């Protein structure tokens, strides 16, 4: 009797996956293991699966369900993962923060900033699952459906020696689309496909001994086909080959289609064809709709589809149990399977399955133009997986920097700032080693830059006013309240994102030991105005995203003593979230610099929670890395 356990069993995958498995000829008895930490969603699917067993006459099957995987894993022969970690809580962060920096995502869960953040939330707990599997069901074959597929697979095969494959729908789905374009029966179409998940390439197509690639290239000139497949037809026209996955997914893997509005309009279409923020805007609603349908099926108010579908999980189990040879396309370690892709990475190739397990097949070299695109993405996967396995925060940031789309839009400094914003926004859902920045590098003697302001006094959210008409308000009028921000970006996203059109004020004080000429280095993502001791020194009525470090350099002079800096930020309709602020000593006499800069010669930010010292121009100010207190501190 075989036991098949599904992790993330409260999802919409459960019923179709097990319906496929229950349709396997000869598999008349077994155990369905269902695990989900959401007990309410799990209970719905337990009820639903009992109805499925009754309707299919599978009385010899039983269900073993729990929110504690350790109670279900023992005896498992096949372990299937469809887990989702904090997706609902983070999908807007994954989409909206990169959008501030001009990075337009359609899906954002397998590559790019969104994919890296999903890996940070998902791979660490998945490694815990793999450790439990090694102890409790060491003989199990492990099948993963959870994205980001390539990073999850690379992390898993680097961590465990249990048989493991990553499974997707793209090859079987897109081969059917190609058959439709060519007008040939799907079962008669022959093909060779290989690459990486969501970027595998159909390098051979045949039908009854005829090479069909020329026909597919010709079809790519058909306006109707172009409208259905706007990006993949552009690929085959320019690179010679058709790729897997939806146009929306693929558009995020390359630097060509999403970096300018005119390119988005030309190559992308609504929905999965490349719509801006498509997944973030619609997935939470889909999830609720699927939950409603599952409840209706469980209650007998909606028919349950009982026919076998096209998921690979049932094919793998059938092949392994009954030695009925099957071929599936799976993400596996590249053990020379595609020689011109990195051998340390993960590739998607045809994989033979029988009673012996998984046997990935040799593909050969990809066309070099296709391989080059794959390699650029594999660098992201490698850095991200290594960063998570090695708890290396910098490697994770470097993974974002290597992302082709992000690099097409942003500078390295902007990508680092974006990463810090993402880490701060999702700090409750990612590991502490990544949520907490490293301690700053040793101060370089002679540096003239202060640290960032992070403990300002902040006003409440105020009604919107045109900043051009706003004069200096006193602190007593504003009723300022001390706040502590853990990053250099003083992020008011939670308040301003909900407020719509509004104003907020940030105030700090600097103490100077004598007369000084200073430069305020101000980063901001909306219209802004700044005063020093009540005197207006700066106004940008057209301020907008991104809130780059040192966006404005504002010179001013001060005497010995303590001085107030006040900054007003217009929320720009809810699109502006905060500021960065630090100070540079300028126009010092050459002789003073030659003798070395002392802390007393620089402005001191009054009231910071810790002595931040002087930021190093050559390290910390370039890297924008700072310390931060425990996440448990109350604000």
Coordinates of C-alpha atoms in Angstrom, one line a residue:
X1 CA 0.0 0.0 0.0
X2 CA 1.5 3.3 -1.1
X3 CA 1.3 6.5 0.8
X4 CA 1.3 9.8 -1.1
X5 CA 1.6 12.9 1.0
X6 CA 0.8 16.5 -0.1
X7 CA 2.3 19.5 1.7
X8 CA 0.2 22.7 1.3
X9 CA -2.9 20.5 1.0
X10 CA -5.2 23.4 1.7
X11 CA -4.6 24.6 -1.8
X12 CA -6.5 24.2 -5.1
X13 CA -3.9 21.6 -6.2
X14 CA -5.2 18.9 -3.9
X15 CA -8.3 17.7 -5.6
X16 CA -6.9 17.6 -9.2
X17 CA -3.6 16.0 -8.2
X18 CA -5.2 13.2 -6.2
X19 CA -8.0 12.7 -8.8
X20 CA -5.2 12.1 -11.3
X21 CA -3.5 9.6 -8.9
X22 CA -6.8 7.8 -8.2
X23 CA -7.3 7.3 -11.9
X24 CA -4.0 5.3 -12.2
X25 CA -5.0 1.8 -13.4
X26 CA -4.3 -0.8 -10.8
X27 CA -3.7 1.6 -7.9
X28 CA -6.7 0.4 -6.0
X29 CA -5.6 1.1 -2.4
X30 CA -3.4 3.5 -0.5
X31 CA -3.1 6.4 1.9
X32 CA -3.6 10.1 1.1
X33 CA -1.5 12.2 3.4
X34 CA -2.7 15.8 3.7
X35 CA -0.7 18.5 5.5
X36 CA -1.4 22.2 5.8
X37 CA -0.8 24.6 8.7
X38 CA -4.1 26.4 7.8
X39 CA -6.4 24.0 9.6
X40 CA -9.6 25.6 8.2
X41 CA -8.5 25.2 4.5
X42 CA -7.2 21.7 5.3
X43 CA -10.5 20.7 6.7
X44 CA -12.3 21.7 3.5
X45 CA -10.0 19.6 1.4
X46 CA -10.3 16.6 3.7
X47 CA -14.1 16.8 3.3
X48 CA -13.7 17.3 -0.5
X49 CA -11.3 14.3 -0.8
X50 CA -13.7 12.0 1.1
X51 CA -16.4 12.9 -1.5
X52 CA -13.9 12.2 -4.3
X53 CA -13.2 8.8 -2.8
X54 CA -16.9 8.0 -2.5
X55 CA -17.7 9.2 -6.1
X56 CA -14.8 7.2 -7.6
X57 CA -15.6 4.1 -5.5
X58 CA -12.1 4.0 -3.9
X59 CA -13.2 2.5 -0.6
X60 CA -9.7 1.0 0.0
X61 CA -8.1 4.4 0.2
X62 CA -7.9 6.3 3.5
X63 CA -6.9 9.8 4.5
X64 CA -4.2 10.8 7.0
X65 CA -4.5 14.5 7.7
X66 CA -2.8 16.9 10.1
X67 CA -1.4 20.4 10.5
X68 CA 1.8 18.8 11.9
X69 CA 3.8 17.3 9.1
X70 CA 5.7 15.1 11.5
X71 CA 2.6 13.1 12.2
X72 CA 2.0 12.4 8.5
X73 CA 5.4 12.0 6.9
X74 CA 6.2 8.5 8.4
X75 CA 5.6 5.9 5.8
X76 CA 5.4 8.3 2.9
X77 CA 6.5 6.9 -0.5
X78 CA 5.8 10.1 -2.5
X79 CA 6.1 13.6 -1.0
X80 CA 4.6 16.4 -3.1
X81 CA 5.0 20.0 -2.2
X82 CA 2.6 22.8 -3.2
X83 CA 3.4 25.1 -0.2
X84 CA 2.8 28.9 -0.3
X85 CA 4.6 30.9 2.4
X86 CA 3.1 34.3 3.3
X87 CA 2.1 35.0 -0.3
X88 CA -1.1 36.9 0.5
X89 CA 0.7 39.1 3.0
X90 CA 3.6 39.9 0.7
X91 CA 2.3 39.9 -2.9
X92 CA 1.8 43.7 -2.9
X93 CA 5.3 44.4 -1.5
X94 CA 6.8 42.0 -4.1
X95 CA 5.1 44.0 -6.8
X96 CA 4.8 47.6 -5.6
X97 CA 8.2 48.3 -4.2
X98 CA 10.0 47.2 -7.4
X99 CA 7.5 49.2 -9.3
X100 CA 8.7 52.3 -7.4
X101 CA 12.0 51.8 -9.0
X102 CA 10.6 51.3 -12.5
X103 CA 10.7 47.5 -12.5
X104 CA 7.4 46.4 -14.0
X105 CA 6.4 42.8 -13.2
X106 CA 3.6 40.7 -14.6
X107 CA 3.8 37.7 -12.3
X108 CA 6.9 38.3 -10.2
X109 CA 7.2 34.9 -8.4
X110 CA 10.0 33.0 -10.2
X111 CA 12.6 35.6 -11.2
X112 CA 13.4 39.2 -10.4
X113 CA 12.8 41.0 -7.1
X114 CA 9.5 39.2 -6.6
X115 CA 11.0 35.8 -7.3
X116 CA 14.0 36.4 -5.0
X117 CA 11.7 37.6 -2.1
X118 CA 9.5 34.6 -2.6
X119 CA 12.6 32.3 -2.4
X120 CA 13.6 34.1 0.8
X121 CA 10.2 33.3 2.4
X122 CA 9.9 29.8 1.0
X123 CA 13.2 28.0 0.7
X124 CA 14.2 28.2 4.4
X125 CA 11.1 26.5 5.7
X126 CA 11.3 24.0 2.8
X127 CA 14.8 23.0 3.9
X128 CA 13.2 22.2 7.3
X129 CA 10.7 20.0 5.5
X130 CA 13.5 18.2 3.7
X131 CA 15.3 17.6 6.9
X132 CA 12.2 16.0 8.4
X133 CA 11.7 14.0 5.3
X134 CA 15.2 12.6 5.5
X135 CA 14.5 11.5 9.1
X136 CA 10.9 10.3 8.8
X137 CA 10.5 9.0 5.2
X138 CA 14.1 8.6 3.8
X139 CA 12.9 6.5 0.9
X140 CA 10.4 8.9 -0.5
X141 CA 10.6 10.4 -3.9
X142 CA 10.1 14.2 -3.6
X143 CA 8.1 16.2 -6.2
X144 CA 8.1 20.0 -6.0
X145 CA 5.5 22.3 -7.6
X146 CA 6.3 25.4 -5.6
X147 CA 7.8 28.4 -7.2
X148 CA 10.3 29.9 -7.7
X149 CA 11.0 26.5 -9.3
X150 CA 14.7 26.8 -10.3
X151 CA 15.8 28.3 -6.9
X152 CA 13.7 25.8 -4.9
X153 CA 15.1 22.9 -6.9
X154 CA 18.7 24.1 -6.7
X155 CA 18.4 24.7 -3.0
X156 CA 16.9 21.3 -2.5
X157 CA 19.4 19.2 -4.5
X158 CA 22.2 21.1 -2.8
X159 CA 20.7 20.1 0.6
X160 CA 19.3 16.6 0.4
X161 CA 20.3 13.4 -1.4
X162 CA 16.8 12.1 -1.7
X163 CA 15.4 11.7 -5.2
X164 CA 14.0 15.1 -6.1
X165 CA 12.5 16.8 -9.2
X166 CA 10.8 20.2 -9.8
X167 CA 7.6 20.0 -11.9
X168 CA 5.8 22.6 -13.9
X169 CA 3.1 22.8 -16.5
X170 CA 4.9 24.8 -19.1
X171 CA 6.4 22.2 -21.5
X172 CA 3.2 20.1 -21.8
X173 CA 1.0 23.2 -22.0
X174 CA 3.1 25.0 -24.6
X175 CA 3.7 21.9 -26.8
X176 CA -0.1 21.7 -27.0
X177 CA -0.2 25.4 -28.0
X178 CA 2.4 24.7 -30.7
X179 CA 0.3 21.8 -32.1
X180 CA -2.7 24.2 -32.2
X181 CA -0.6 26.8 -34.1
X182 CA 0.6 24.2 -36.6
X183 CA -2.8 22.6 -36.9
X184 CA -1.6 19.1 -36.2
X185 CA -2.8 16.5 -33.7
X186 CA -1.0 16.8 -30.5
X187 CA -0.3 13.1 -30.1
X188 CA 1.4 13.1 -33.4
X189 CA 3.8 16.0 -32.7
X190 CA 7.4 15.1 -31.9
X191 CA 9.7 17.6 -30.2
X192 CA 12.9 18.2 -28.4
X193 CA 12.8 20.8 -25.6
X194 CA 15.4 21.9 -23.0
X195 CA 16.7 24.8 -21.0
X196 CA 15.6 26.1 -17.7
X197 CA 12.1 26.3 -16.1
X198 CA 10.0 29.0 -17.9
X199 CA 12.8 29.3 -20.5
X200 CA 13.1 26.0 -22.2
X201 CA 13.5 26.0 -26.0
X202 CA 11.8 23.8 -28.6
X203 CA 14.8 23.1 -30.8
X204 CA 13.2 20.3 -32.8
X205 CA 9.6 19.9 -34.0
X206 CA 8.4 17.1 -36.2
X207 CA 5.2 15.7 -37.6
X208 CA 5.2 12.4 -39.6
X209 CA 8.9 12.9 -40.4
X210 CA 8.5 16.5 -41.5
X211 CA 10.5 19.3 -39.9
X212 CA 7.9 21.7 -38.5
X213 CA 10.2 24.5 -37.3
X214 CA 10.1 26.3 -40.7
X215 CA 6.2 26.2 -40.5
X216 CA 6.3 27.6 -36.9
X217 CA 8.6 30.4 -38.0
X218 CA 6.3 31.2 -40.8
X219 CA 3.3 31.1 -38.5
X220 CA 5.1 33.7 -36.3
X221 CA 4.4 36.3 -39.1
X222 CA 0.6 35.7 -38.8
X223 CA -1.1 38.7 -37.1
X224 CA -3.5 36.4 -35.3
X225 CA -0.7 34.3 -33.9
X226 CA 1.3 37.4 -33.0
X227 CA -1.7 38.7 -31.0
X228 CA -2.0 35.4 -29.1
X229 CA 1.7 35.0 -28.5
X230 CA 3.2 38.5 -28.8
X231 CA 6.5 37.9 -27.1
X232 CA 7.2 34.3 -28.2
X233 CA 6.6 35.1 -31.8
X234 CA 9.1 38.0 -31.4
X235 CA 11.6 35.4 -30.0
X236 CA 11.3 33.0 -32.9
X237 CA 11.5 35.8 -35.4
X238 CA 14.7 37.1 -33.8
X239 CA 16.3 34.1 -32.1
X240 CA 14.9 31.3 -34.3
X241 CA 13.2 29.3 -31.6
X242 CA 10.0 29.1 -29.6
X243 CA 10.2 29.2 -25.8
X244 CA 8.0 27.7 -23.1
X245 CA 5.8 29.6 -20.7
X246 CA 3.3 32.4 -21.0
X247 CA 4.4 35.7 -22.6
X248 CA 4.0 37.4 -19.2
X249 CA 6.3 35.0 -17.4
X250 CA 8.9 35.1 -20.1
X251 CA 8.9 38.9 -20.4
X252 CA 10.3 39.1 -16.9
X253 CA 13.3 36.8 -17.7
X254 CA 14.8 39.1 -20.3
X255 CA 15.7 42.8 -20.6
X256 CA 13.8 43.5 -23.8
X257 CA 10.1 43.9 -23.2
X258 CA 9.3 45.6 -19.9
X259 CA 11.8 48.4 -19.4
X260 CA 9.9 51.1 -21.3
X261 CA 6.2 51.9 -21.7
X262 CA 6.4 51.9 -25.5
X263 CA 7.9 48.4 -25.4
X264 CA 5.2 47.2 -22.9
X265 CA 2.5 48.5 -25.3
X266 CA 4.1 46.9 -28.3
X267 CA 4.9 43.5 -26.9
X268 CA 2.6 42.9 -23.9
X269 CA -1.1 42.3 -23.6
X270 CA -3.4 42.1 -20.6
X271 CA -3.4 39.1 -18.3
X272 CA -0.9 36.3 -18.7
X273 CA 0.3 37.9 -21.9
X274 CA 2.2 40.5 -20.0
X275 CA -0.2 42.7 -18.1
X276 CA 1.4 45.1 -15.6
X277 CA 0.9 43.8 -12.0
X278 CA -1.4 41.1 -13.3
X279 CA -0.6 38.6 -10.6
X280 CA -0.5 41.0 -7.6
X281 CA -3.8 42.5 -8.7
X282 CA -5.7 39.3 -9.3
X283 CA -4.2 36.4 -7.3
X284 CA -5.8 37.2 -3.9
X285 CA -9.2 37.3 -5.6
X286 CA -8.5 34.0 -7.5
X287 CA -7.5 32.4 -4.2
X288 CA -10.8 33.4 -2.6
X289 CA -12.8 32.2 -5.6
X290 CA -11.0 28.9 -5.6
X291 CA -11.7 28.5 -1.8
X292 CA -15.4 29.2 -2.5
X293 CA -15.5 26.6 -5.3
X294 CA -13.7 24.0 -3.2
X295 CA -16.2 24.5 -0.4
X296 CA -19.1 24.1 -2.8
X297 CA -17.6 20.9 -4.2
X298 CA -17.0 19.6 -0.6
X299 CA -20.6 20.4 0.3
X300 CA -22.0 18.7 -2.8
X301 CA -23.2 22.0 -4.4
X302 CA -20.8 21.9 -7.4
X303 CA -19.8 19.0 -9.6
X304 CA -16.3 17.6 -9.0
X305 CA -14.1 16.9 -12.1
X306 CA -13.1 13.3 -11.9
X307 CA -11.2 12.8 -15.3
X308 CA -7.5 12.4 -15.3
X309 CA -5.6 15.6 -16.2
X310 CA -2.1 16.3 -17.5
X311 CA -0.1 16.9 -14.2
X312 CA 3.2 14.9 -14.1
X313 CA 2.8 13.7 -10.5
X314 CA 0.5 10.9 -11.4
X315 CA 2.7 9.8 -14.4
X316 CA 5.7 9.6 -12.0
X317 CA 3.8 7.6 -9.4
X318 CA 2.4 5.2 -12.1
X319 CA 5.8 4.7 -13.7
X320 CA 7.5 4.1 -10.4
X321 CA 4.9 1.7 -8.9
X322 CA 4.1 -0.4 -11.9
X323 CA 7.3 0.1 -14.0
X324 CA 5.3 1.7 -16.8
X325 CA 7.9 3.9 -18.4
X326 CA 7.0 7.5 -18.7
X327 CA 8.8 10.7 -19.9
X328 CA 8.2 13.9 -18.0
X329 CA 9.9 17.3 -18.2
X330 CA 11.5 18.1 -14.9
X331 CA 13.9 20.5 -13.3
X332 CA 17.0 18.6 -12.2
X333 CA 20.7 19.1 -11.5
X334 CA 22.7 19.7 -14.7
X335 CA 25.0 16.8 -14.7
X336 CA 26.3 17.4 -18.2
X337 CA 22.8 17.2 -19.6
X338 CA 23.1 20.6 -21.4
X339 CA 26.9 21.1 -21.7
X340 CA 26.8 24.8 -22.5
X341 CA 24.9 25.7 -19.4
X342 CA 26.5 25.8 -15.9
X343 CA 27.1 22.3 -14.5
X344 CA 26.3 23.5 -11.0
X345 CA 22.9 24.7 -11.9
X346 CA 19.4 23.3 -12.6
X347 CA 18.0 22.6 -16.0
X348 CA 14.7 21.4 -17.4
X349 CA 15.0 18.3 -19.6
X350 CA 13.1 15.2 -20.6
X351 CA 13.3 12.7 -17.7
X352 CA 12.6 9.0 -17.9
X353 CA 10.8 7.5 -15.0
X354 CA 10.3 3.8 -14.1
X355 CA 10.7 1.6 -11.1
X356 CA 14.3 2.7 -10.7
X357 CA 13.3 6.4 -10.2
X358 CA 14.3 9.5 -12.1
X359 CA 16.7 9.3 -15.1
X360 CA 17.3 12.7 -16.7
X361 CA 18.2 12.4 -20.4
X362 CA 21.1 14.1 -22.3
X363 CA 19.9 17.1 -24.3
X364 CA 23.1 18.4 -25.8
X365 CA 24.1 22.0 -26.4
X366 CA 21.4 24.7 -26.8
X367 CA 21.7 27.2 -29.6
X368 CA 24.2 29.7 -28.1
X369 CA 21.8 32.6 -28.2
X370 CA 19.3 30.6 -26.2
X371 CA 21.9 29.3 -23.8
X372 CA 23.2 32.9 -23.2
X373 CA 19.7 34.0 -22.0
X374 CA 19.4 30.9 -19.8
X375 CA 22.9 31.5 -18.2
X376 CA 21.9 35.1 -17.3
X377 CA 19.0 33.8 -15.2
X378 CA 20.9 30.9 -13.8
X379 CA 23.3 33.4 -12.2
X380 CA 20.3 34.8 -10.3
X381 CA 19.2 31.4 -9.2
X382 CA 22.8 30.4 -8.1
X383 CA 23.4 33.5 -6.1
X384 CA 20.0 33.4 -4.4
X385 CA 20.2 29.7 -3.5
X386 CA 23.7 30.0 -2.2
X387 CA 22.8 33.1 -0.3
X388 CA 19.9 31.3 1.5
X389 CA 21.9 28.1 2.1
X390 CA 24.9 30.1 3.4
X391 CA 22.9 32.8 5.2
X392 CA 24.7 35.4 3.0
X393 CA 22.6 38.6 2.8
X394 CA 25.0 40.2 0.2
X395 CA 24.6 37.2 -2.1
X396 CA 20.8 37.6 -2.1
X397 CA 21.2 41.3 -2.9
X398 CA 23.7 40.4 -5.7
X399 CA 21.0 38.0 -7.0
X400 CA 18.7 40.9 -7.5
X401 CA 21.5 42.9 -9.1
X402 CA 22.0 40.1 -11.7
X403 CA 18.4 40.0 -12.7
X404 CA 18.2 41.0 -16.4
X405 CA 15.0 43.1 -16.1
X406 CA 16.1 44.9 -12.9
X407 CA 19.5 45.6 -14.5
X408 CA 17.9 47.0 -17.6
X409 CA 16.0 49.6 -15.5
X410 CA 18.0 50.4 -12.4
X411 CA 21.6 51.2 -11.3
X412 CA 23.3 48.9 -8.7
X413 CA 22.7 51.5 -6.0
X414 CA 19.0 51.7 -6.8
X415 CA 18.7 47.9 -6.8
X416 CA 20.4 47.8 -3.4
X417 CA 18.0 50.5 -2.1
X418 CA 15.1 48.5 -3.4
X419 CA 16.4 45.3 -1.8
X420 CA 16.6 47.1 1.6
X421 CA 13.1 48.3 1.2
X422 CA 11.8 44.8 0.4
X423 CA 13.7 43.3 3.3
X424 CA 12.3 46.0 5.7
X425 CA 8.7 45.6 4.4
X426 CA 8.8 41.7 4.6
X427 CA 11.0 41.4 7.7
X428 CA 8.3 39.4 9.6
X429 CA 8.4 36.8 6.8
X430 CA 12.1 36.4 5.9
X431 CA 15.0 35.0 8.0
X432 CA 16.5 37.2 10.6
X433 CA 19.9 37.0 9.0
X434 CA 18.5 38.7 5.9
X435 CA 16.0 41.0 7.6
X436 CA 18.8 42.5 9.8
X437 CA 21.5 44.5 7.9
X438 CA 25.2 43.7 8.7
X439 CA 27.1 46.1 11.0
X440 CA 28.6 48.9 9.0
X441 CA 32.2 48.8 7.8
X442 CA 34.9 50.4 9.8
X443 CA 34.8 54.2 9.5
X444 CA 37.4 55.6 7.0
X445 CA 39.4 58.4 8.5
X446 CA 38.8 61.7 6.7
X447 CA 35.1 60.9 5.7
X448 CA 32.9 64.0 5.8
X449 CA 29.5 62.3 5.6
X450 CA 27.2 61.7 8.5
X451 CA 25.1 58.6 9.0
X452 CA 21.4 58.6 7.9
X453 CA 18.7 60.1 10.1
X454 CA 16.7 57.2 11.4
X455 CA 15.1 58.5 14.6
X456 CA 13.3 61.6 13.5
X457 CA 10.2 63.2 15.0
X458 CA 7.3 62.6 12.6
X459 CA 3.9 64.3 12.4
X460 CA 0.6 62.5 12.1
X461 CA -0.8 62.0 8.5
X462 CA -2.2 65.4 7.6
X463 CA -4.7 66.5 4.9
X464 CA -3.2 67.3 1.5
X465 CA -2.1 70.8 0.6
X466 CA -0.1 72.2 -2.3
X467 CA 3.4 72.5 -1.0
X468 CA 3.9 75.7 -2.9
X469 CA 1.4 77.3 -0.6
X470 CA 2.8 75.7 2.6
X471 CA 4.9 77.9 4.9
X472 CA 7.1 76.8 7.8
X473 CA 5.0 75.3 10.6
X474 CA 6.3 75.0 14.2
X475 CA 6.8 71.7 15.9
X476 CA 4.1 72.5 18.4
X477 CA 1.6 73.0 15.5
X478 CA 2.5 69.6 14.0
X479 CA 2.5 67.6 17.3
X480 CA 5.6 65.7 16.3
X481 CA 6.2 62.2 17.7
X482 CA 9.6 60.4 17.9
X483 CA 9.9 57.4 15.7
X484 CA 12.7 54.9 15.0
X485 CA 13.2 53.5 11.4
X486 CA 15.3 50.5 11.1
X487 CA 16.6 51.3 7.6
X488 CA 18.0 54.4 5.9
X489 CA 14.7 54.9 4.1
X490 CA 12.2 56.3 6.5
X491 CA 9.3 54.3 5.2
X492 CA 5.8 55.4 5.9
X493 CA 4.2 52.9 3.4
X494 CA 1.6 51.5 5.8
X495 CA 0.2 54.9 6.6
X496 CA 0.7 56.8 3.3
X497 CA -0.2 54.0 1.0
X498 CA -3.7 53.9 2.6
X499 CA -4.1 57.7 3.1
X500 CA -4.1 58.6 -0.6
X501 CA -3.4 62.3 -0.9
X502 CA -1.8 63.5 2.3
X503 CA 1.2 65.3 3.9
X504 CA 3.7 64.1 6.5
X505 CA 6.5 66.0 8.2
X506 CA 9.9 64.6 9.3
X507 CA 12.0 66.6 11.8
X508 CA 15.5 66.2 13.2
X509 CA 18.1 68.3 14.9
X510 CA 21.8 68.5 14.2
X511 CA 24.4 69.9 16.6
X512 CA 27.5 71.7 15.3
X513 CA 30.6 72.6 17.2
X514 CA 31.2 75.7 15.2
X515 CA 30.3 77.5 11.9
X516 CA 29.9 75.0 9.1
X517 CA 28.9 74.7 5.5
X518 CA 26.8 71.6 5.0
X519 CA 25.0 69.8 2.3
X520 CA 21.8 68.0 3.1
X521 CA 21.6 64.8 1.0
X522 CA 17.9 64.1 0.6
X523 CA 16.2 61.2 -1.1
X524 CA 12.5 61.3 -1.7
X525 CA 9.7 59.7 -3.8
X526 CA 7.2 62.6 -3.9
X527 CA 6.9 66.4 -3.9
X528 CA 9.0 67.7 -1.0
X529 CA 10.0 70.9 0.8
X530 CA 12.7 71.4 3.4
X531 CA 13.4 74.1 6.0
X532 CA 16.5 74.8 8.2
X533 CA 15.7 76.7 11.4
X534 CA 12.4 77.8 9.8
X535 CA 14.1 79.0 6.6
X536 CA 13.0 77.3 3.3
X537 CA 16.1 75.9 1.6
X538 CA 14.6 73.5 -0.9
X539 CA 11.4 72.7 -2.8
X540 CA 10.8 70.1 -5.5
X541 CA 7.1 70.2 -6.6
X542 CA 7.7 67.4 -9.1
X543 CA 9.4 64.8 -6.9
X544 CA 8.6 61.2 -7.8
X545 CA 9.9 57.6 -7.6
X546 CA 12.4 56.3 -7.0
X547 CA 13.6 57.7 -3.6
X548 CA 17.3 57.4 -4.7
X549 CA 20.0 58.0 -2.1
X550 CA 21.3 61.6 -2.3
X551 CA 18.7 62.6 -4.9
X552 CA 19.0 66.2 -3.9
X553 CA 22.2 68.0 -2.7
X554 CA 21.0 71.1 -0.7
X555 CA 23.8 73.5 0.6
X556 CA 23.2 75.6 3.7
X557 CA 25.3 77.3 6.4
X558 CA 24.9 77.0 10.1
X559 CA 26.5 78.6 13.2
X560 CA 27.6 76.9 16.4
X561 CA 24.7 75.3 18.2
X562 CA 21.7 73.0 17.5
X563 CA 19.6 73.4 14.4
X564 CA 16.3 72.1 13.3
X565 CA 15.8 70.4 9.9
X566 CA 12.1 70.0 8.8
X567 CA 11.0 68.1 5.7
X568 CA 7.5 68.0 4.3
X569 CA 6.6 65.1 2.0
X570 CA 3.5 65.1 -0.3
X571 CA 2.2 61.5 -0.6
X572 CA 1.6 62.0 -4.3
X573 CA -1.7 60.2 -4.1
X574 CA -0.4 57.4 -2.0
X575 CA 2.6 56.6 -4.3
X576 CA 5.2 58.4 -2.1
X577 CA 6.2 56.6 1.1
X578 CA 9.2 58.3 2.7
X579 CA 12.6 60.0 2.6
X580 CA 16.3 59.5 3.2
X581 CA 18.4 62.2 4.9
X582 CA 22.0 62.7 5.8
X583 CA 24.6 65.5 5.9
X584 CA 27.9 66.2 4.2
X585 CA 30.5 68.8 5.5
X586 CA 31.6 70.9 2.5
X587 CA 34.1 73.6 1.7
X588 CA 36.5 72.8 4.5
X589 CA 40.0 74.3 4.2
X590 CA 42.5 71.9 2.6
X591 CA 44.7 72.1 5.7
X592 CA 41.9 70.9 7.9
X593 CA 41.5 67.8 5.8
X594 CA 45.2 67.1 5.6
X595 CA 45.3 66.9 9.4
X596 CA 42.5 64.3 9.5
X597 CA 38.8 64.8 10.2
X598 CA 37.7 64.6 13.8
X599 CA 34.1 63.7 14.8
X600 CA 33.8 67.1 16.5
X601 CA 34.3 68.8 13.1
X602 CA 31.1 67.2 11.8
X603 CA 27.4 67.7 12.5
X604 CA 26.0 65.3 15.1
X605 CA 22.5 64.0 14.6
X606 CA 20.8 64.6 17.9
X607 CA 18.7 62.0 19.6
X608 CA 19.6 58.9 17.5
X609 CA 19.2 55.7 19.5
X610 CA 22.8 54.8 19.1
X611 CA 26.1 56.5 18.2
X612 CA 26.3 55.8 14.5
X613 CA 29.6 57.6 14.0
X614 CA 30.7 58.8 10.6
X615 CA 29.6 56.9 7.5
X616 CA 32.4 55.8 5.3
X617 CA 32.2 57.3 1.9
X618 CA 34.1 54.4 0.4
X619 CA 32.1 51.7 2.0
X620 CA 28.9 52.3 4.0
X621 CA 27.6 55.3 2.1
X622 CA 28.2 53.5 -1.2
X623 CA 26.7 50.2 0.1
X624 CA 23.9 51.9 2.1
X625 CA 24.4 49.2 4.8
X626 CA 23.5 50.0 8.4
X627 CA 22.9 48.3 11.7
X628 CA 19.5 47.8 13.1
X629 CA 18.0 46.8 16.4
X630 CA 16.0 43.6 17.1
X631 CA 12.7 43.4 15.3
X632 CA 11.1 43.0 18.7
X633 CA 11.7 46.6 19.7
X634 CA 8.4 48.6 19.9
X635 CA 8.1 51.7 17.8

